[in-house]
XYZ file of C-alpha atoms in Angstrom:
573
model
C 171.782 48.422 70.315
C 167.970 48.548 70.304
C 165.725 48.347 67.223
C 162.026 49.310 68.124
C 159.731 48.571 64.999
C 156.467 49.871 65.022
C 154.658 49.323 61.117
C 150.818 51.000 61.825
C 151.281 54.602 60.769
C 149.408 56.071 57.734
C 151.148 59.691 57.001
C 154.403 60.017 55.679
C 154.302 63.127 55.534
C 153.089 63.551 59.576
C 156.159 61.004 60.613
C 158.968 62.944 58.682
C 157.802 66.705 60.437
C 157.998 64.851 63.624
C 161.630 63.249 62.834
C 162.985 66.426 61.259
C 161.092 68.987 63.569
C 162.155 69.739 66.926
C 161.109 67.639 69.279
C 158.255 67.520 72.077
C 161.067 68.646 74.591
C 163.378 70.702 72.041
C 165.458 67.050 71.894
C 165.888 66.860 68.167
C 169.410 68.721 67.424
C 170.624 68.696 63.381
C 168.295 66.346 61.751
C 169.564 65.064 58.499
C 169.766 61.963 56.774
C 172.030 59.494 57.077
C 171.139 57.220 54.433
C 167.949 56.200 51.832
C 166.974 53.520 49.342
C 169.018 55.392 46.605
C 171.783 57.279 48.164
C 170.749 60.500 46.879
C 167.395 60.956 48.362
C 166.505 65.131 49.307
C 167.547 66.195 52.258
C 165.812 68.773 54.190
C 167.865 69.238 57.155
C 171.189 69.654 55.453
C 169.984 71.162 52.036
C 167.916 74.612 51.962
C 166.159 74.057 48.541
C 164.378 70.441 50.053
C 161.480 70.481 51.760
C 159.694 67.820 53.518
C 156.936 67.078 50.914
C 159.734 67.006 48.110
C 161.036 63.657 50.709
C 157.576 62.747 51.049
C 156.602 62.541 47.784
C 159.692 60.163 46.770
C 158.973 57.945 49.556
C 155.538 57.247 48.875
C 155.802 57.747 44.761
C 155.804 53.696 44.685
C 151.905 54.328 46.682
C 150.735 56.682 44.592
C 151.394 54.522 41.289
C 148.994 51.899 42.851
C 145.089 52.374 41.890
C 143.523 53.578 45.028
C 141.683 50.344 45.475
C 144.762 48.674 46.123
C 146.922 51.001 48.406
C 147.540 49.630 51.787
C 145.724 51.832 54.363
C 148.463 51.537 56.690
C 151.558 51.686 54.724
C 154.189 53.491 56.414
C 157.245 51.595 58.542
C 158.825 52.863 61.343
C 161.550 51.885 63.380
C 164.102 53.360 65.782
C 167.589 52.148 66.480
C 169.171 53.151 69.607
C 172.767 52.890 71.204
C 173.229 51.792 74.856
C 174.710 54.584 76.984
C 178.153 52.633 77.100
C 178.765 53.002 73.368
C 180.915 55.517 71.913
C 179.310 57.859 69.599
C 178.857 56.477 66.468
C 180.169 58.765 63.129
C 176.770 59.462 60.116
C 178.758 56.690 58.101
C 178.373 53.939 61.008
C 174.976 55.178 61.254
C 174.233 54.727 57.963
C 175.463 51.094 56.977
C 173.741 50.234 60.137
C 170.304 51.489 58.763
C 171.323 49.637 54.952
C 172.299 46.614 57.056
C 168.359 46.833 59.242
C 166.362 47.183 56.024
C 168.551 44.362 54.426
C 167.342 42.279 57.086
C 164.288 42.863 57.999
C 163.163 42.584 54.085
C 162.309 46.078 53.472
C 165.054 46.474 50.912
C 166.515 43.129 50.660
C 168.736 43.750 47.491
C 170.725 41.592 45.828
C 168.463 42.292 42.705
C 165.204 41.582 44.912
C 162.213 44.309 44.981
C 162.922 46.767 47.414
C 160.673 49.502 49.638
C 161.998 52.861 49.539
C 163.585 54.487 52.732
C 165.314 57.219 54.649
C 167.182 57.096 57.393
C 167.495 60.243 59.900
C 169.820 61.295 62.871
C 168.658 63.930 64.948
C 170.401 63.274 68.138
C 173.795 61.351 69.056
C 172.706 57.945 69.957
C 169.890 56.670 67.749
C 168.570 57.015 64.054
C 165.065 56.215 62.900
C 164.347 54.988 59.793
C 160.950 55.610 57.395
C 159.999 53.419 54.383
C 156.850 52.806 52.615
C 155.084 49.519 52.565
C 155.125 48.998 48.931
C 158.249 48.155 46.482
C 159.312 49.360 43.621
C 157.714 46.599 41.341
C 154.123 47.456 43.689
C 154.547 44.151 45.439
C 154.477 43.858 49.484
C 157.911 43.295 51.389
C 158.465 40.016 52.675
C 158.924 42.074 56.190
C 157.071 39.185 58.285
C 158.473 39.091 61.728
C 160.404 42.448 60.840
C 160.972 43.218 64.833
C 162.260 39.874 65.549
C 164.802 40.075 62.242
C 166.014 43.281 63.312
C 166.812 42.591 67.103
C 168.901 39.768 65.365
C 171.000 42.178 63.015
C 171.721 44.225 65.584
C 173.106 41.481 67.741
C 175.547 41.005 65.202
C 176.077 44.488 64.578
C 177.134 45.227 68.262
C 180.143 42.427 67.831
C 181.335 43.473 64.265
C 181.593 47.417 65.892
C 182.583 46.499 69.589
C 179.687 47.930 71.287
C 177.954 46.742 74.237
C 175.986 43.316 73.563
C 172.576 43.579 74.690
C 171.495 40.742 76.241
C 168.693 38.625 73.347
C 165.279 38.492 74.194
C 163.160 35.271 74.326
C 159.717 37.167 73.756
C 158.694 36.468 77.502
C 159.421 40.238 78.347
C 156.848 42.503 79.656
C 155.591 45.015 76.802
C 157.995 48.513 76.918
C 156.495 51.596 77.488
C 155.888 53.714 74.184
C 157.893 56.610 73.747
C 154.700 58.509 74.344
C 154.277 57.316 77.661
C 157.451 57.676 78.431
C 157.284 61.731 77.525
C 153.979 62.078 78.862
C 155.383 60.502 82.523
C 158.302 63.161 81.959
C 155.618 65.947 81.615
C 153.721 64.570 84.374
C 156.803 64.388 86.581
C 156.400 60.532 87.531
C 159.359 58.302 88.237
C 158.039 55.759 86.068
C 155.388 55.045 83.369
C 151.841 54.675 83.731
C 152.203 50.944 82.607
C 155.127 50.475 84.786
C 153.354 51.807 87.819
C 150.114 49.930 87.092
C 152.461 46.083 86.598
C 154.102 47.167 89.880
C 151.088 47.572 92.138
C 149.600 44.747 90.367
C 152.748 42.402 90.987
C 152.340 43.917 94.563
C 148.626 42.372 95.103
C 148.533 39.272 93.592
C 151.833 38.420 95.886
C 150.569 35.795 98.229
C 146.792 36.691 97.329
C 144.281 33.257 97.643
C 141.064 34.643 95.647
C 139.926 36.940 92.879
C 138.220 38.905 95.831
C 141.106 39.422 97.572
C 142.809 39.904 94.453
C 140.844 42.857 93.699
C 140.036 44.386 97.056
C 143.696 45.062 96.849
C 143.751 46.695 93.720
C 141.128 49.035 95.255
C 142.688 49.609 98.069
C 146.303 50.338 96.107
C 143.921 53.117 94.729
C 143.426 51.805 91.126
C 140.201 51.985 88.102
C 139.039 48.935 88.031
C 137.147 47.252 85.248
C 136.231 43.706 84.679
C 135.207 41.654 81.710
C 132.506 39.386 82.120
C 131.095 36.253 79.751
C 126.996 36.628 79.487
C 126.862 33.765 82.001
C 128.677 36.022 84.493
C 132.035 34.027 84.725
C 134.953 36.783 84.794
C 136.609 36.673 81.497
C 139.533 39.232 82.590
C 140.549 42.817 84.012
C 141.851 46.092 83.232
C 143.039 48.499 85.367
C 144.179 52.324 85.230
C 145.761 55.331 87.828
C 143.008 57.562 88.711
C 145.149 60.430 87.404
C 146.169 59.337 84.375
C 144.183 60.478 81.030
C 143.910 60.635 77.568
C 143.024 63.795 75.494
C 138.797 63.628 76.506
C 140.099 63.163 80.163
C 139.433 59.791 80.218
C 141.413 56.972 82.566
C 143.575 54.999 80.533
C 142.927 51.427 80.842
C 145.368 48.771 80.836
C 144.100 44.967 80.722
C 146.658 42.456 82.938
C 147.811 40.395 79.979
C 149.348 44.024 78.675
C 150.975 44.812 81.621
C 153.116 41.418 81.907
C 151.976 37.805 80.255
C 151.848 36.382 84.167
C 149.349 38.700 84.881
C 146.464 37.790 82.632
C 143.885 36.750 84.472
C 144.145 33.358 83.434
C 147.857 33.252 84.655
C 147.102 34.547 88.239
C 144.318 31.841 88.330
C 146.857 29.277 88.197
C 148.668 30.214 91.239
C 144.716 30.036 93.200
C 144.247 27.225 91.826
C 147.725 25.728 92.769
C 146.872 26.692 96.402
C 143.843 24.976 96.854
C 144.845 21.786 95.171
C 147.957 21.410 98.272
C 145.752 23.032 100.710
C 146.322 19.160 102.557
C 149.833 19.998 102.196
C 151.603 20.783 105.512
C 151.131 24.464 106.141
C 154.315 26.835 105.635
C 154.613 28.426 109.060
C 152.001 29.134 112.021
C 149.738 31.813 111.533
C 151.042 35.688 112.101
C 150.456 36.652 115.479
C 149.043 40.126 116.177
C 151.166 42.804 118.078
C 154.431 44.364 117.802
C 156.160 40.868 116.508
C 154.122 40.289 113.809
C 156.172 41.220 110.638
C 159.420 39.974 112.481
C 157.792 36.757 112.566
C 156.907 36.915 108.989
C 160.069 38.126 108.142
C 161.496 35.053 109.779
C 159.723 32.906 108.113
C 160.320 34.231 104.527
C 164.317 33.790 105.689
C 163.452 29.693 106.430
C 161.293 29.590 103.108
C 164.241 31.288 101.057
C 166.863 29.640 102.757
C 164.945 26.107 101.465
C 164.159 27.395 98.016
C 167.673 27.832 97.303
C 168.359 23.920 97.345
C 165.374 23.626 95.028
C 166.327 26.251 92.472
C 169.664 24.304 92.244
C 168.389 20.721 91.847
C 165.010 20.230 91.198
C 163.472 19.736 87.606
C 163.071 22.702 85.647
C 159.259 23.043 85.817
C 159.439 23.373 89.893
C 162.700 25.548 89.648
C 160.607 27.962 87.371
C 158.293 28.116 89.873
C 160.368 28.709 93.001
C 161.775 31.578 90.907
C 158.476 33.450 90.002
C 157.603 33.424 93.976
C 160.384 34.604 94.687
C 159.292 37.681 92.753
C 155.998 37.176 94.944
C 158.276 37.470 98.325
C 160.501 40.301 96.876
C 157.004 42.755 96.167
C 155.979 41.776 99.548
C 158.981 42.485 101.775
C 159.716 46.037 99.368
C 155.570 46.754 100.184
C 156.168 45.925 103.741
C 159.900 47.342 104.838
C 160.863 50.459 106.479
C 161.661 54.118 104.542
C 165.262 52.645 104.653
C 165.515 49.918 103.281
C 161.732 50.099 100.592
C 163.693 51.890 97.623
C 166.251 49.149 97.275
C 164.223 46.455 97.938
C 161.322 47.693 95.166
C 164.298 48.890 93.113
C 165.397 44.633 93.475
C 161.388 43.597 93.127
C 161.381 46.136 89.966
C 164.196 44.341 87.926
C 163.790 40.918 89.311
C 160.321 40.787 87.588
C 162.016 40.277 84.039
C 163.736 37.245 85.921
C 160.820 35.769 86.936
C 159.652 34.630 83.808
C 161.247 32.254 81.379
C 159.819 29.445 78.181
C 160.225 26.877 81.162
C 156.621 26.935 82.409
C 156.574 26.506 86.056
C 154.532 24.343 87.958
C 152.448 25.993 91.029
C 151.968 24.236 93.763
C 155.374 22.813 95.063
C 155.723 27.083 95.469
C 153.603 26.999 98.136
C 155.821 27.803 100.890
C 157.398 30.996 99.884
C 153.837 32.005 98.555
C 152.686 31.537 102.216
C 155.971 33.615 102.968
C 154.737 36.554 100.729
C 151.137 36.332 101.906
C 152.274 36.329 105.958
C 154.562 39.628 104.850
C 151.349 41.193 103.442
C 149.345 40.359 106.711
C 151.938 40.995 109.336
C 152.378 44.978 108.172
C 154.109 47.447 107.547
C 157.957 46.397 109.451
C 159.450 49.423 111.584
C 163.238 50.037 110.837
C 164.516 48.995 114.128
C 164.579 46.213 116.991
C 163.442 43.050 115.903
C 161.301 44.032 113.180
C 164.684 46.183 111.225
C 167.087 42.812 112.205
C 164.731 40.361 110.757
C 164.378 42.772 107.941
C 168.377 41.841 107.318
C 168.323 38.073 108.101
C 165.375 37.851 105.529
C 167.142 40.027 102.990
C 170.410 37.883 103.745
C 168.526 34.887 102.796
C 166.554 35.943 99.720
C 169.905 37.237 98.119
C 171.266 33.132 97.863
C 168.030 32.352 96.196
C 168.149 35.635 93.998
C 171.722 34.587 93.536
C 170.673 31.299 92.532
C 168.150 32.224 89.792
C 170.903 33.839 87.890
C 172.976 30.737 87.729
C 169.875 28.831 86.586
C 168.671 30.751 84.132
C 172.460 31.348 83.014
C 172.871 27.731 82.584
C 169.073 27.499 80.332
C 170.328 30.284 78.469
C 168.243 32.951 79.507
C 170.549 36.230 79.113
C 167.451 38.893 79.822
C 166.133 36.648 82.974
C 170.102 36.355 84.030
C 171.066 39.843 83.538
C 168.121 41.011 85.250
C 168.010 38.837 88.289
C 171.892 40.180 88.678
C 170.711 43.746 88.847
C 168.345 42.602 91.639
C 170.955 41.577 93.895
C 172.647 44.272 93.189
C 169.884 46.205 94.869
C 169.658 43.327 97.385
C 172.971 44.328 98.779
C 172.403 47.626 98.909
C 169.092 46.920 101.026
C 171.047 44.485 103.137
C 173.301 47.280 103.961
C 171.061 49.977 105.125
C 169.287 47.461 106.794
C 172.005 45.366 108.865
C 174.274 48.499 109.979
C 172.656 49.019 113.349
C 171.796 45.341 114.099
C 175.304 44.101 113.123
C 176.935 47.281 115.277
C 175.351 46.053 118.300
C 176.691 42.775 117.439
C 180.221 43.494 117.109
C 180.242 45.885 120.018
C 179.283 42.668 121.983
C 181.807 40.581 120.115
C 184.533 43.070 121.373
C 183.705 43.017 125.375
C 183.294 38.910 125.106
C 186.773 37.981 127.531
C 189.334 36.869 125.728
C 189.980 33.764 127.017
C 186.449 32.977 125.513
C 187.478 34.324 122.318
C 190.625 32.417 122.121
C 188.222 29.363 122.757
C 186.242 30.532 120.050
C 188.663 31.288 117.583
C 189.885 27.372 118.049
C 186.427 26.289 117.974
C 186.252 28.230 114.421
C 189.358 27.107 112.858
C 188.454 23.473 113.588
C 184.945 23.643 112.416
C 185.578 25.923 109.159
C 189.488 25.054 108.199
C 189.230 26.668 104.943
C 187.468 30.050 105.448
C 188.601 30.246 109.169
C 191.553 33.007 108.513
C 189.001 34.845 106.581
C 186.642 35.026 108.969
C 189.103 36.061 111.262
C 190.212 38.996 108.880
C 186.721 39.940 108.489
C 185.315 42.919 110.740
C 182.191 40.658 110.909
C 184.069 38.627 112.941
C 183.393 39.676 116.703
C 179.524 39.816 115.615
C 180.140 36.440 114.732
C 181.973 35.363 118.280
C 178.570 37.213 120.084
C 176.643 35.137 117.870
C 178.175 31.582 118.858
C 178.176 33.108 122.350
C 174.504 33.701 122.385
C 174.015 30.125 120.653
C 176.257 28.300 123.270
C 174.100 30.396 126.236
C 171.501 29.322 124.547
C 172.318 25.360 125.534
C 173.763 24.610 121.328
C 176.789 23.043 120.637
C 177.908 26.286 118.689
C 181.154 24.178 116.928
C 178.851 21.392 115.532
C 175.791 24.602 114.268
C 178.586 25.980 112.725
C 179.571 23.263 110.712
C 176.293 22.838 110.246
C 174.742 26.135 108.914
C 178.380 26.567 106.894
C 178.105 23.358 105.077
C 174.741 23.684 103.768
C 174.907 26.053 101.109
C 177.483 27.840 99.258
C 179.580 31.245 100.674
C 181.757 31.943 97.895
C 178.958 34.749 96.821
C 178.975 36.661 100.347
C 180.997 39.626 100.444
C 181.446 38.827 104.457
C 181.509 35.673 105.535
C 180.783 36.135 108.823
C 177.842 38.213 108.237
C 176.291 35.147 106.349
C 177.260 33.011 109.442
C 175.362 35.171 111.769
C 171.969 35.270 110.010
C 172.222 31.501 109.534
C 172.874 30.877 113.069
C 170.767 33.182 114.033
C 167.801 31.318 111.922
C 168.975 28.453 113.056
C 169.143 28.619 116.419
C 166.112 30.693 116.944
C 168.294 33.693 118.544
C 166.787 36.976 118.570
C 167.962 38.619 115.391
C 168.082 42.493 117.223
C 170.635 42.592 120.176
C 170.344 45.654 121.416
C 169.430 45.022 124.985
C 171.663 41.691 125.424
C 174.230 42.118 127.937
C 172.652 39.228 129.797
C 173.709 36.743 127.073
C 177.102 37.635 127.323
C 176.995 37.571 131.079
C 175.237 33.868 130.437
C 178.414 32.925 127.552
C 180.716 33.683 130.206
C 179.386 31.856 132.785
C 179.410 28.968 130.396
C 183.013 29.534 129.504
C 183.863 29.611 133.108
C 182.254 26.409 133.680
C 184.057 25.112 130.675
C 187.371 25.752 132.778
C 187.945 29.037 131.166
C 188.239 31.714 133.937
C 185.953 34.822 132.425
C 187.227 38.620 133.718
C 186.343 40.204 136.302
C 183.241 42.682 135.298
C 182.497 45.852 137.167
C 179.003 45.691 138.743
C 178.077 48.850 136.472
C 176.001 46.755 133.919
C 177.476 47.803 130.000
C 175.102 48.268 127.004
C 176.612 48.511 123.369
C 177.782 51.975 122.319
């Protein structure tokens, strides 16, 4: 259950023709009260001889008894409360104690023999009431309504337990602002997926990931197509941004601006400074990776090294002090913008749909500390520079191995900010994987096909060898594995690693025993990507047939005779 509060209109009057009028989309069905200040208040929805100005003019009677002098310009209180879409319908009476139970708490009409506001509650649609009340009680005193948002989120916490309905997850005032209800409609009108505030926090999430500089900062934001305006002290110094879509107006047909600190608190100028500054205090720091070759291999590379940066992130998230976890986490979001910028057709819905949520996770009361971030900022920046991916070879399996990787340290943020108490930053990190998976999916079909297509021609005496190798190595998960259908892309894998001149039983036990499993929905899949990593294999396997020829020649030497192959040279199907 959501309250929204809003306390800065002016016209009663204007608010209730809204509530009890039809809509802006024809939305409003029966309005009618639910409940008011004295139970008996006029109704114009349900009775034909009230009229809106006969509701009016009770409301605001308590106003109009003040001198002029002293009436509060802005004296009308709004606020909205709305059920998830898992509740059940709630009947007028539910509605109604709910509204008592709001003003109650958020001191607009206290009782208990304190001074009161007066108030009406309205229903026009299933799932959410609004409720109106002027600024002023009875005795022409103020309402002790400080903090009135904060007081009502609270209520309803306690409302959704008493009435079994869902229990949304408490804020910790870190959130990025909502969009307005008016945004919302006009982005309906306009026919945009999302808001003009979410679509401006997105592509600005999407430049400052991995950026070094204000001017690369904002040659991005130019080249992502956006109004630009800065804010400058009279000595010059930049003082802060705002930014607007060139398409998006107001009534005089003017761009509407946004400044950073409105589109998410990281993204104040100030904020994004830190990370800059971060940089250039560790630039004697060893560097995260080589520098991204031009050419066809160029985002595979990056991709690879985003895996190696995620896969060492995940140890951090789980043991380092808070301040550095926090950090970890928030470039994270930073590698997660630039992989869903960067990715094929695909696989770039899911992964912005992951970047999209996980930006609620990415910020928490624990204040992070750049710098020790470095690496996976590299990671971001290298994704940025390498390009846009292609969907296939190399480029499309690197694409999996570095989603692979990134959903352990997604997976990880949730159990941190779990265990600080963080239900938004939890919740929201879970819906990122979520979209993580289904990324990693679309993503690792065609790579991991090749794979097990492989798997199946190896001889079986080298699978049999295999298989023993496994069940030594891995004891507890081996039948698993075995179960698995991952399991013969697994067998071409420690092929491939053996041909490669490993010791695939001791880089399994290796890349197994490092981090956790248990959240994998295969096993073996896991396995592959971390071997893969690992041992620097190619991540696409298209065009390997040699490798198996190689694994067999290695299990022959081994004393295992390999079959006879035609001379006919087979691909994967």
């Amino acid at each position: 259950m959501i309250p929204s509060v809003n306390e800065s209109g002016s016209r009663t009057i204007g608010l209730l023709a809204y509530l009890y009028g039809p809509g802006k989309h024809e939305e409003h069905t029966d309005p009618h009260l639910v409940a008011s200040f004295d139970s008996m208040s006029p109704d114009p929805g349900r009775d034909p001889n009230a009229t809106l100005k006969d509701l009016q003019q009770l409301l605001d009677q308590p106003i109009q008894a003040l001198p002029k002098h002293a009436r509060p310009a802005k004296h009308v209180w709004h606020t909205s409360v709305r059920a998830t879409a898992d509740d059940r319908i709630l009947t007028d009476e539910e509605w109604g104690e709910i509204a008592r139970r709001i003003v109650a708490a958020t001191g607009i009409d206290p009782g208990e023999g304190q001074p009161g506001c007066r108030w009406a509650a309205v229903r026009h649609a299933d799932d959410h009431i609004h409720i109106v009340a002027t600024l002023v009680c009875e005795d022409g005193s103020r309402p002790d309504d400080f903090r009135s948002g904060k007081r009502a989120q609270a209520e309803c916490r306690l409302i959704e337990k008493e009435l079994g309905l869902h229990q949304v997850a408490p804020g910790d005032g870190t959130a990025a602002q909502r969009p307005t209800s008016a945004e919302r409609h006009k982005a309906e009108r306009q026919g945009r997926e999302r808001t003009a505030r979410e679509e401006l926090r997105e592509t600005v999430r999407r430049a400052v990931a991995g950026a070094q500089s204000e001017e690369e900062f904002f040659d991005r934001l130019a080249a992502a197509g956006l109004l630009i305006r800065k804010r400058a002290a009279p000595s010059g110094d930049l003082l802060g941004y705002k930014v607007a879509l060139p398409d998006d107006r107001n009534k005089d047909d003017e761009p509407v601006f946004y400044p950073g600190a409105r589109l998410a608190p990281d993204l104040s100028l100030p904020r994004i400074r830190e990370r800059w500054s971060a940089d250039t205090r560790d630039q004697v720091a060893e560097p995260a990776g080589p520098t991204v070759t031009a050419g066809p291999s160029g985002p595979a590379a990056a991709r690879r090294r985003a895996a190696s940066a995620a896969w060492a992130a995940v140890l951090v998230v789980e043991h380092a002090q808070d301040a550095v976890a926090a950090a970890y986490i928030a470039a994270a979001g930073e590698v997660l913008d630039a992989l869903a910028k960067t990715s094929a057709a695909h696989t770039r819905r899911e992964l912005r749909e992951a970047a999209f949520a996980f930006e609620r996770a990415s910020r928490s009361h624990v204040r992070a500390e750049r710098g020790h971030d470095r690496a996976l900022r590299q990671a971001a920046r290298d994704l940025v520079h390498s390009g846009p991916a292609l969907g296939r070879g190399e480029d499309g399996a690197t694409t999996a191995m570095a989603i692979d990787m990134l959903f352990f340290l997604i997976t990880a943020a949730v159990h941190w900010h779990a265990k600080k108490g963080h239900a938004q930053q939890a919740a929201a990190a879970r819906q990122a994987a979520a979209h993580l998976r289904a990324a990693y999916q679309a993503a690792a079909a065609q790579p991991l096909g090749a794979l097990h297509q492989r798997g199946r021609r190896l001889g079986r005496p080298l699978l049999e060898r295999q298989t023993v190798m496994l069940r030594e190595a891995l004891p507890q998960l081996a039948e698993q594995i075995l179960a698995e259908p991952g399991w013969y892309a697994l067998a071409a894998t420690l092929a491939d690693a053996e041909a490669a001149g490993h010791d695939p039983a001791a880089l399994l036990a290796d890349v197994a025993g490092r981090r956790e499993v248990d959240t994998a929905e295969s096993v073996s899949d896991v396995l592959v990507w971390r071997l893969r990593r690992t041992a620097d294999l190619p991540a696409d396997t298209s065009d390997m047939a040699a490798s198996s020829h190689a694994a067999e020649r290695s299990a022959h030497r081994a004393g295992q005779r390999a079959p006879r192959r035609s001379g006919r040279r087979r691909g994967p199907s």
